[in-house]
């Protein structure tokens, strides 16, 4: 039997499964069919065919992968979406639960203005059309950590639609070879989070923590314009930077503030789209990429061996590096969407439609929010490249590490060193020390002022490069000392006085006369040659 080898080229958007001996097995008849249009309970991502496909060679089966994402971002707000309960990570279980969060009878939702403004700001930053009228709906399903038995969301008419997100991916072996891609955004909707189930396996019981129940979420639905894990991870990282720049979400994936569901399918180009699977609750860009790439390979392998792809929900096991089945989605769950009776339509205004004499505290002005949008990561990277002659990959690194750009800019303000030298020190030496110690930028023992002073000493040739590295290591070890003090204590200055330097040389030679004689003999020998 021929051995199978998977060959992948994400850039050409093709996945190829080839038989090493040139033989082939074709499983296209099984499990490839046009997926039905979305109904209640199905994912809101609609799959679209890929456009650019290369012609396959003899002995090869070419596959096209289709990837769409649903991203849930926790809104940065002091209180929850529909109640006054505080939002705080790692608070004691069930200590931040209001009557409404616990779904006690007679309690009513009160919409959080901050959450609405965050949704509008995010929509504007992602080039969306903001709906001046949006609606809230109830999505019914039963989980123990969902006390009301339904989630308040925006199924019919979300707050923002039809946007786009530009992101960059590597297109070659060199880090500088990057390409800009764009993924369409179908919609952004406001919804409330559920509680958290804590499974106590030794005691065979599940504990419920409702602190997270009712926390405001932004669900960002990306159209299936991607074809591999690298593209999906790059898009999520860019969205994470945008949310952090806006201040609409801290987007800390380690704390569950940004969670991703990936919808994946494969098909032969020119044929109907394949059956898709959904990989749920991915909380790391790296795991997202691994999960998608594994799932694509798994589906191709299944189809090539004549088996079917099930429409199911799967999870990713990061220790094993593979996806595992969770539940079957063949039997469509009816979420029984219905209008939320306790919330009127959400009305937004622009400057032209703002009612005369309206109280600014009672209305939300889209144009007012648009005027106050901060600089977005893409624009910041462009400025860094133009202003400092920085390589594109260096600009990405400065923005990807939280707090590193601010650190770099503070060093630039206080030093006379060339920007390229500052960039090299910050990205290679400073960031390298942080990685070794597993520290965040704000935990660094070396301040921007200290690094700027060190670079000033190096710039005016007061110390050598090796001495500068020694001073930096000393700064890292001992707080409170300045670079100048360390240089003075360890006598690391470069001697600029020619006469003083000659005196030192004479003193050394006089103290080691035999070494001096041998040195002169060797010099005379080489000169004679």
CSV table of N, CA, C and O in Angstrom, one decimal, residues 91-97 209 211:
chain,number,residue,atom,x,y,z
A,91,UNK,N,-12.0,36.7,41.2
A,91,UNK,CA,-12.7,37.0,42.5
A,91,UNK,C,-13.2,35.7,43.1
A,91,UNK,O,-13.3,34.7,42.4
A,92,UNK,N,-13.4,35.7,44.4
A,92,UNK,CA,-13.9,34.5,45.0
A,92,UNK,C,-15.2,34.0,44.3
A,92,UNK,O,-16.0,34.9,43.9
A,93,UNK,N,-15.4,32.7,44.2
A,93,UNK,CA,-16.6,32.2,43.5
A,93,UNK,C,-17.9,32.8,44.0
A,93,UNK,O,-18.1,32.9,45.2
A,94,UNK,N,-18.7,33.2,43.1
A,94,UNK,CA,-20.1,33.7,43.3
A,94,UNK,C,-20.1,34.9,44.3
A,94,UNK,O,-21.1,35.1,45.0
A,95,UNK,N,-19.1,35.7,44.2
A,95,UNK,CA,-19.0,36.9,45.0
A,95,UNK,C,-19.5,38.1,44.2
A,95,UNK,O,-19.6,39.2,44.8
A,96,UNK,N,-19.6,38.0,42.9
A,96,UNK,CA,-20.0,39.1,42.1
A,96,UNK,C,-21.3,38.8,41.3
A,96,UNK,O,-21.3,38.8,40.0
A,97,UNK,N,-22.3,38.5,42.0
A,97,UNK,CA,-23.6,38.0,41.4
A,97,UNK,C,-24.7,38.8,41.9
A,97,UNK,O,-25.0,38.9,43.1
A,209,UNK,N,-19.8,28.6,39.2
A,209,UNK,CA,-19.4,30.0,39.6
A,209,UNK,C,-20.1,30.9,38.6
A,209,UNK,O,-19.8,30.9,37.4
A,211,UNK,N,-19.8,34.3,38.7
A,211,UNK,CA,-19.2,35.6,38.6
A,211,UNK,C,-19.1,36.1,37.2
A,211,UNK,O,-19.3,37.3,36.9
